[in-house]
XYZ file of C-alpha atoms in Angstrom:
584
model
C 58.553 51.888 142.573
C 58.666 49.076 145.373
C 58.197 45.355 144.488
C 55.182 43.573 147.066
C 57.699 41.046 147.858
C 60.200 43.547 149.000
C 57.562 45.822 151.009
C 56.503 42.220 152.501
C 60.258 41.556 153.769
C 60.449 44.812 154.946
C 57.243 44.261 157.156
C 58.491 41.085 158.273
C 61.956 42.645 159.602
C 59.951 45.366 161.306
C 57.911 42.732 163.427
C 61.605 41.048 164.118
C 62.909 44.265 165.242
C 59.968 44.781 167.601
C 60.778 41.250 169.249
C 64.560 42.055 169.262
C 65.626 38.616 168.078
C 68.750 37.655 166.224
C 70.042 41.786 165.822
C 72.964 40.609 163.622
C 70.875 38.619 161.180
C 68.054 41.351 161.165
C 70.739 43.765 160.267
C 72.201 41.397 157.284
C 68.570 40.945 156.305
C 68.006 44.458 156.252
C 70.742 45.184 154.106
C 69.611 42.541 151.422
C 65.962 43.749 151.413
C 67.842 47.501 150.825
C 69.571 45.945 147.957
C 66.788 44.462 146.633
C 64.877 47.502 146.632
C 67.662 49.270 145.469
C 68.084 46.970 142.386
C 64.089 47.369 141.229
C 64.035 51.302 141.966
C 67.420 51.105 139.280
C 65.521 48.741 136.651
C 62.458 51.156 137.028
C 64.342 54.272 136.462
C 62.996 55.699 132.745
C 66.227 57.498 131.460
C 70.057 56.817 131.769
C 70.841 60.159 132.696
C 68.503 59.918 135.797
C 70.446 56.795 137.250
C 73.251 58.985 138.701
C 70.321 60.896 140.965
C 68.591 57.631 141.759
C 71.627 56.263 143.079
C 72.562 59.094 145.103
C 69.445 59.636 146.682
C 68.920 56.116 147.521
C 72.715 56.022 149.121
C 72.060 58.896 151.108
C 68.907 58.019 152.742
C 69.990 54.324 153.433
C 73.276 55.459 154.818
C 71.720 58.524 156.248
C 74.666 61.045 154.564
C 74.172 64.658 155.188
C 75.743 65.220 151.693
C 76.284 63.665 148.358
C 77.429 63.566 144.879
C 77.698 61.230 141.959
C 80.858 61.827 139.023
C 80.414 59.885 135.936
C 83.140 58.878 133.545
C 83.512 61.057 130.599
C 85.795 59.965 127.853
C 87.066 63.889 127.585
C 87.151 65.265 130.459
C 87.765 62.940 133.175
C 84.687 62.493 135.600
C 81.833 64.845 135.410
C 79.419 65.684 138.059
C 75.494 64.612 137.405
C 74.037 64.654 140.921
C 74.754 66.260 144.266
C 72.647 66.768 147.004
C 72.935 68.957 150.597
C 76.603 70.036 149.582
C 77.913 73.078 151.583
C 80.073 74.597 148.794
C 79.488 73.635 145.323
C 81.712 70.484 144.465
C 84.255 70.662 141.635
C 82.503 70.079 138.104
C 84.976 67.679 137.225
C 87.273 65.445 138.787
C 90.209 63.702 137.458
C 91.259 60.221 139.101
C 94.718 59.643 140.028
C 96.548 56.499 138.454
C 96.694 53.595 140.540
C 94.536 54.939 143.705
C 91.619 53.035 145.147
C 89.519 55.060 147.860
C 91.918 58.390 147.353
C 90.623 59.084 143.678
C 91.492 62.612 143.189
C 94.671 64.703 143.264
C 95.052 66.642 146.477
C 93.992 70.034 145.372
C 90.569 68.367 144.354
C 90.282 66.342 147.590
C 90.226 70.233 149.105
C 87.582 71.330 147.057
C 85.610 68.209 147.706
C 85.948 68.451 151.701
C 85.081 72.246 151.466
C 81.942 71.150 149.886
C 81.376 68.690 152.593
C 82.261 65.321 151.063
C 84.014 63.097 153.290
C 85.024 60.129 150.999
C 84.973 58.592 147.451
C 83.729 55.325 146.674
C 84.490 54.036 142.914
C 82.089 52.652 141.312
C 83.829 49.626 139.403
C 82.630 47.725 136.286
C 85.207 44.945 135.030
C 87.678 46.662 137.515
C 87.629 49.926 135.681
C 86.132 52.846 137.392
C 82.596 54.215 135.418
C 81.360 56.490 138.496
C 82.595 58.150 141.923
C 80.011 58.544 145.173
C 80.882 60.854 147.231
C 79.444 61.113 150.515
C 79.538 63.698 153.402
C 79.183 62.616 157.326
C 76.716 61.018 158.816
C 73.462 62.994 160.256
C 74.535 63.577 163.766
C 78.113 63.735 162.991
C 78.221 59.817 163.247
C 81.331 58.037 161.180
C 80.579 55.057 158.755
C 81.292 51.691 160.413
C 82.898 48.577 158.491
C 79.568 47.303 158.060
C 78.660 50.600 156.443
C 81.067 50.570 153.987
C 80.709 47.008 152.718
C 77.179 47.860 152.182
C 78.267 51.178 149.917
C 80.604 48.779 148.183
C 77.679 46.684 147.698
C 75.229 49.468 146.428
C 77.849 50.868 144.032
C 78.627 47.295 142.675
C 74.946 47.397 142.014
C 74.769 50.598 140.158
C 77.528 49.845 138.055
C 75.697 48.067 135.454
C 72.624 50.553 134.949
C 75.059 53.493 135.248
C 77.451 51.952 132.641
C 74.026 51.397 130.703
C 72.779 55.129 131.281
C 76.413 56.285 129.747
C 75.763 53.760 126.655
C 72.245 55.245 126.573
C 73.268 59.002 126.539
C 75.713 58.303 123.964
C 73.187 56.714 121.671
C 71.211 59.624 122.248
C 74.036 62.134 121.233
C 74.584 60.033 118.498
C 71.096 60.153 117.202
C 71.267 63.797 118.101
C 74.309 63.962 115.959
C 72.689 62.342 112.908
C 69.414 64.244 113.306
C 71.445 67.643 112.936
C 73.262 65.990 110.256
C 70.403 64.969 108.316
C 68.793 68.874 108.828
C 72.310 69.905 107.592
C 72.150 67.666 104.515
C 68.625 68.631 103.730
C 69.390 72.543 103.831
C 72.706 71.960 101.784
C 70.434 69.903 99.321
C 67.761 72.509 99.279
C 70.210 75.291 98.621
C 72.278 73.540 96.309
C 69.350 73.063 94.074
C 68.433 76.615 94.494
C 71.968 77.811 93.716
C 72.185 75.566 90.342
C 68.683 76.917 89.119
C 70.478 80.439 88.568
C 73.468 82.318 87.314
C 72.814 85.654 88.817
C 75.511 86.611 91.345
C 73.191 88.712 93.154
C 70.665 85.936 93.488
C 73.119 83.405 94.817
C 74.326 86.058 97.271
C 70.781 86.554 98.692
C 70.018 82.940 98.621
C 73.281 82.070 100.627
C 72.674 84.784 103.100
C 69.151 83.766 103.579
C 69.884 80.536 104.162
C 72.878 81.038 106.948
C 70.323 83.194 108.768
C 67.571 80.500 108.653
C 69.522 77.867 110.125
C 71.539 79.620 112.584
C 68.620 81.997 113.457
C 71.070 84.618 113.265
C 70.321 88.173 113.604
C 72.211 89.493 110.692
C 74.338 88.037 107.740
C 76.685 89.624 105.027
C 78.463 88.257 102.071
C 81.765 89.779 100.994
C 83.459 89.560 98.018
C 86.813 90.098 96.375
C 87.064 93.121 94.282
C 90.769 94.001 93.498
C 92.790 93.714 96.634
C 90.300 94.198 99.477
C 86.911 92.498 100.496
C 83.553 94.689 99.618
C 79.882 94.221 100.914
C 78.101 92.093 98.670
C 74.604 91.399 100.217
C 73.470 91.783 103.754
C 70.727 91.524 105.620
C 69.585 92.277 109.539
C 71.954 94.921 109.719
C 70.949 98.787 110.049
C 72.818 100.604 107.486
C 76.296 101.609 108.575
C 76.615 98.574 110.881
C 78.451 96.425 108.667
C 81.714 97.852 106.869
C 81.390 98.285 103.220
C 85.147 96.790 103.111
C 86.980 94.887 105.517
C 90.343 96.029 106.717
C 93.322 94.110 105.612
C 94.848 93.020 102.019
C 93.731 89.611 100.689
C 96.859 87.865 101.291
C 96.550 88.951 104.990
C 93.147 87.939 105.516
C 93.366 84.603 103.729
C 96.546 83.851 106.185
C 94.030 84.914 109.247
C 91.349 82.850 107.625
C 92.282 79.160 106.426
C 88.900 78.144 107.576
C 85.726 78.822 109.441
C 85.645 80.191 112.957
C 84.040 82.359 115.513
C 84.790 85.930 115.084
C 86.315 85.982 118.899
C 88.805 83.641 118.127
C 90.255 85.918 115.239
C 93.876 87.146 115.547
C 93.663 90.676 117.400
C 93.620 93.406 114.949
C 91.499 95.212 112.886
C 89.458 92.516 110.896
C 88.631 91.295 114.673
C 87.486 94.605 115.659
C 85.132 95.232 112.737
C 83.629 92.028 112.917
C 82.981 92.251 116.930
C 81.653 96.088 116.639
C 79.582 94.578 113.741
C 77.921 91.957 116.407
C 79.205 89.086 113.982
C 79.469 85.653 115.682
C 81.181 83.719 112.730
C 83.167 84.474 109.799
C 83.763 82.097 107.086
C 86.241 82.462 103.874
C 85.156 81.991 100.532
C 88.194 80.086 99.254
C 89.140 80.026 95.583
C 92.476 78.267 94.395
C 95.426 80.108 95.412
C 93.388 83.274 96.626
C 90.581 84.292 98.758
C 87.301 85.245 96.873
C 85.092 86.365 99.559
C 83.768 86.043 103.155
C 80.795 84.817 104.885
C 79.697 86.619 108.279
C 77.189 85.106 110.627
C 75.872 87.420 113.232
C 75.156 86.486 116.756
C 72.409 83.965 117.670
C 69.317 84.030 120.185
C 70.804 83.562 123.995
C 74.748 84.121 122.601
C 74.122 80.546 121.889
C 77.793 79.197 121.614
C 79.278 77.667 117.758
C 79.369 73.929 117.761
C 81.592 72.232 115.506
C 78.962 71.182 113.341
C 77.957 74.627 112.996
C 81.253 75.672 111.324
C 81.229 72.072 109.205
C 77.865 73.151 108.023
C 78.788 76.971 107.134
C 82.012 75.389 105.475
C 79.921 72.934 103.225
C 77.470 76.228 102.291
C 80.296 78.418 101.506
C 81.711 75.496 99.277
C 78.490 75.185 97.234
C 78.384 79.193 97.190
C 81.802 79.462 95.790
C 81.168 76.818 93.111
C 77.896 78.861 92.012
C 79.746 82.179 92.165
C 82.419 80.812 89.895
C 80.002 79.301 87.663
C 78.219 82.850 87.326
C 80.946 84.231 87.085
C 82.449 82.163 83.954
C 78.771 82.643 82.527
C 79.330 86.455 82.590
C 82.560 85.706 81.094
C 81.261 83.650 78.505
C 78.231 86.088 77.391
C 80.913 89.028 77.640
C 82.958 87.051 75.225
C 80.029 86.245 73.067
C 79.294 90.041 72.966
C 82.944 90.739 72.109
C 82.749 88.088 69.052
C 79.790 89.830 67.403
C 81.068 93.078 68.080
C 84.614 92.051 66.439
C 82.523 90.443 63.510
C 80.706 93.633 63.027
C 84.013 95.854 63.509
C 85.646 93.057 60.792
C 82.985 93.716 58.626
C 83.387 97.497 58.848
C 86.964 97.581 58.353
C 86.471 95.418 55.294
C 84.131 97.913 54.172
C 86.551 100.508 54.366
C 89.192 98.464 52.111
C 88.882 98.524 48.324
C 86.638 96.427 46.955
C 88.739 95.937 43.871
C 91.823 97.609 41.796
C 90.833 100.705 39.982
C 91.754 100.582 35.963
C 94.666 103.206 35.195
C 96.074 103.608 31.858
C 99.626 102.319 31.968
C 99.599 101.079 35.348
C 98.229 97.819 36.990
C 97.795 98.042 40.601
C 96.735 95.324 43.422
C 96.591 95.877 47.179
C 95.857 93.329 50.058
C 95.729 93.839 53.770
C 95.294 90.568 56.505
C 94.824 91.436 60.123
C 96.549 89.234 62.435
C 93.475 89.248 65.116
C 89.982 89.545 63.853
C 90.600 93.641 63.264
C 93.570 95.338 62.878
C 95.246 98.627 62.356
C 96.757 98.288 58.944
C 95.326 100.191 55.897
C 95.691 100.894 52.123
C 93.428 102.584 50.058
C 93.109 104.104 46.459
C 91.734 107.901 46.600
C 90.425 109.094 43.079
C 91.221 112.723 42.372
C 90.884 115.536 40.120
C 92.495 115.653 36.694
C 92.319 111.750 36.367
C 94.696 111.432 39.025
C 94.893 108.419 41.947
C 95.972 108.705 45.465
C 97.949 105.671 46.859
C 97.925 105.192 50.688
C 99.402 102.829 53.010
C 99.302 103.033 56.723
C 100.175 101.200 59.862
C 98.524 102.330 62.956
C 100.513 101.732 66.262
C 98.967 98.550 68.085
C 96.786 95.551 67.200
C 93.203 94.679 67.511
C 90.126 97.004 68.362
C 91.752 100.186 69.424
C 94.077 100.069 66.381
C 91.493 99.483 63.685
C 89.017 102.275 65.319
C 92.059 104.717 64.867
C 92.476 103.471 61.384
C 88.758 104.106 60.509
C 89.539 107.686 61.934
C 92.165 108.328 59.488
C 90.978 106.811 56.538
C 87.869 109.083 56.836
C 89.809 112.329 57.396
C 91.917 111.587 54.542
C 89.360 110.617 51.743
C 87.882 114.520 52.920
C 90.725 116.147 52.613
C 92.774 114.352 49.503
C 93.051 116.408 46.693
C 91.739 119.648 48.501
C 95.754 120.751 48.636
C 99.068 119.567 48.108
C 99.988 116.325 49.677
C 102.383 117.399 52.545
C 99.592 119.809 53.558
C 97.169 117.135 53.794
C 99.375 115.033 56.247
C 100.207 117.783 58.069
C 96.645 118.836 58.984
C 95.987 114.901 59.371
C 98.793 114.904 62.137
C 97.020 117.694 64.228
C 93.790 115.233 63.954
C 95.805 112.151 65.201
C 97.538 114.050 67.812
C 94.705 115.932 69.289
C 92.321 113.036 69.132
C 94.396 110.078 70.442
C 96.437 108.664 73.573
C 99.995 110.107 73.640
C 101.277 106.618 72.977
C 99.051 105.866 69.539
C 100.655 107.329 66.063
C 100.064 106.410 62.803
C 102.948 105.541 59.893
C 101.665 106.673 56.285
C 102.754 106.704 52.757
C 100.571 108.816 50.594
C 101.344 109.387 46.919
C 99.367 111.147 43.806
C 99.927 109.695 40.528
C 99.123 111.035 37.413
C 98.937 108.729 35.011
C 99.299 110.681 31.860
C 103.133 112.155 32.752
C 103.876 108.756 34.762
C 104.647 111.050 37.685
C 104.325 110.071 41.265
C 104.232 113.250 43.893
C 104.578 111.491 47.618
C 105.271 111.827 51.109
C 106.524 109.494 53.536
C 105.311 110.033 57.296
C 107.627 107.181 59.181
C 106.113 104.406 57.026
C 108.721 101.785 55.618
C 110.396 103.083 52.503
C 108.372 101.651 49.585
C 110.695 99.687 47.204
C 110.945 101.039 43.296
C 112.904 98.406 41.246
C 113.413 100.058 37.841
C 113.118 97.538 34.928
C 116.360 98.864 33.334
C 118.138 97.819 36.632
C 118.110 99.503 40.283
C 116.780 99.998 42.986
C 115.550 103.134 45.407
C 113.586 103.523 48.384
C 110.946 106.408 48.707
C 112.181 108.379 51.930
C 111.188 111.803 51.290
C 108.640 113.014 54.147
C 109.029 113.406 57.869
C 108.187 111.477 61.056
C 105.475 109.649 62.037
C 101.669 111.203 62.428
C 100.359 111.951 66.127
C 103.624 112.059 68.413
C 103.965 115.623 67.495
C 101.657 118.658 67.442
C 103.286 120.235 64.392
C 105.366 118.423 61.800
C 107.245 119.613 58.879
C 107.259 117.266 55.913
C 109.089 117.442 52.714
C 107.592 115.863 49.503
C 109.361 113.373 46.997
C 108.552 113.040 43.227
C 109.791 110.066 40.945
C 108.712 109.165 37.073
C 107.755 105.870 36.676
C 109.122 104.075 33.251
C 107.794 101.307 31.356
C 108.242 97.822 33.401
C 109.265 99.950 36.687
C 107.473 98.463 39.941
C 106.838 100.159 42.980
C 106.105 98.060 46.275
C 104.766 99.533 49.264
C 104.377 97.209 52.640
C 103.987 97.834 56.255
C 106.289 96.288 59.032
C 104.140 93.043 59.103
C 106.258 92.184 55.915
C 109.748 93.402 56.556
C 109.542 92.137 60.396
C 107.473 88.900 59.897
C 109.315 86.127 62.095
C 110.506 82.605 61.356
C 110.205 79.848 63.879
C 114.116 80.390 64.638
C 112.654 84.004 65.686
C 114.731 85.860 62.331
C 113.032 88.644 60.580
C 112.216 88.406 57.090
C 113.771 91.884 56.305
C 114.250 94.440 53.793
C 116.508 92.135 51.575
C 114.406 89.198 51.280
C 111.377 91.649 50.013
C 114.091 92.536 47.665
C 115.208 89.286 46.108
C 110.867 88.274 46.047
C 110.317 91.507 43.810
C 113.448 90.597 41.706
C 112.509 87.147 41.210
C 109.034 88.140 40.019
C 110.538 89.428 37.211
C 108.108 91.078 34.698
C 105.025 89.330 36.279
C 101.659 91.501 36.670
C 100.934 93.507 39.995
C 98.792 90.605 41.386
C 100.972 87.866 40.460
C 103.841 89.851 42.488
C 101.687 90.691 45.187
C 100.861 86.883 45.617
C 104.110 85.841 45.397
C 105.218 88.338 48.084
C 102.596 87.233 50.527
C 103.377 83.489 49.841
C 107.145 84.123 50.762
C 106.233 85.558 53.957
C 103.750 83.147 55.195
C 106.121 80.163 53.879
C 108.739 82.253 56.191
C 106.452 82.707 59.126
C 105.299 79.119 59.330
C 102.627 77.382 61.380
C 103.219 80.010 63.969
C 101.239 82.455 61.438
C 101.337 86.430 61.769
C 102.553 88.366 64.618
C 101.534 91.500 63.153
C 98.851 92.731 60.447
C 100.212 92.609 56.808
C 99.610 94.982 54.461
C 101.058 95.414 50.705
C 100.206 97.673 47.761
C 102.034 97.027 44.500
C 102.141 99.271 40.937
C 103.395 98.308 38.020
C 103.997 100.692 35.083
C 102.884 98.694 31.765
């Protein structure tokens, strides 16, 4: 746009030119009018990024230059090309200023490139002695050179252009900042929405679906996939947009190596050369983002290529990193929720198992003429592998059983229940040694090779006061005679379940009035103190001797109290069972 006053000045200068008066004054006035026109055009330039082209067009027109280029200062890359006209060959996109130079503003290599493009000189555009742009011009039309007046006029034009160009740079920076802010707001809105959706579910499959869908929508990606750690590898969890088989079901490389290659989000093309990079490039993946958990790699988000092969910007990687942090937190919450549900289920199962196990133990001690009997079993965990029982036999006899299954917890309790059922079914059907030999074959064939049972089984005839017994690798029971002296009931053979066939030898004793038989598991003899010392056989003897003529129940309570006191606050380290038989 040209102001009316400028147009009027031009008309009067044309009239002076026709009259041929005052040529020098006419030239100066013409330059002033051009400068006024130039200033007017710059003021009316709508956008800051249009200023370089407006400057170049006006300068080339006024000086009748054959070619021209404008470079604008960029904080990152020196001076970037923003406008060009009439070039013989493309000018460099970026030129670097040479410190301390005035007109020769670029290194020699770039001067040669500018000359090849048709640029004969560069004029700096200064703002407070600081270059904000460079105006390059080719030879004047007709091959004429530039006079001193032309160069002086060019410097005036450059001085007038400095402020608009700097304002344009400021405007451009503001628009860039606004764009960045808009992107950040959009990202935050997306993260807020996905965060709200992720916290609304505790299902791993739904979380993976939400993450994949969100990242595809944000990047407009053709495909996306989420891998999660399984053992020492990454396996495909949820994927969208890819044909079956296009994405590998398992990523190559172990987790430790992958965590070193992926400290953070990065373009797939920037991955180190290797199997992972090859797999991602073959699957048309553009971005890979690790899901990091403390001290380990928990998963990987793979994002496919974007429309038009748009490059990956730093803010894109920032968004992907923020998204996977939310995803990892949600997946960890879902994992903990599953663990809590599984723990609750196991606790319910243990309560049921505990009830079943307690149901297998005797509810009360049998009444037997001439004898007192007391027994107790206490599991170190919710359920255990210790067991004792009273089995009624023909002829008013009574079977006495105490056993210890290897291990603790649920597996031991299940095996204990099986031993209980088999022994109940077989007891009394044939001699004691045959019963245990058959039980050995059952345990051997139905359990793992590392499982076994130590068991003491005796058949008591109250009328003859005789006890026929077999000790299959169990802690030998203590027999304390009322007249003094002590015996250990060792006759029998090896533990049950380790060998397919065993040979057992029976033993037999007769109980006199006041004699006491104490059968215990190793939870009594091997109970450890805070100083890591075992209770031991000798302390069992001392406790039994200290009870004197106490009844069976009192003797049992005294023995258990002594073991508890020995173990201290730490409590049990193994299941504890004891059975006391006293002849009255």
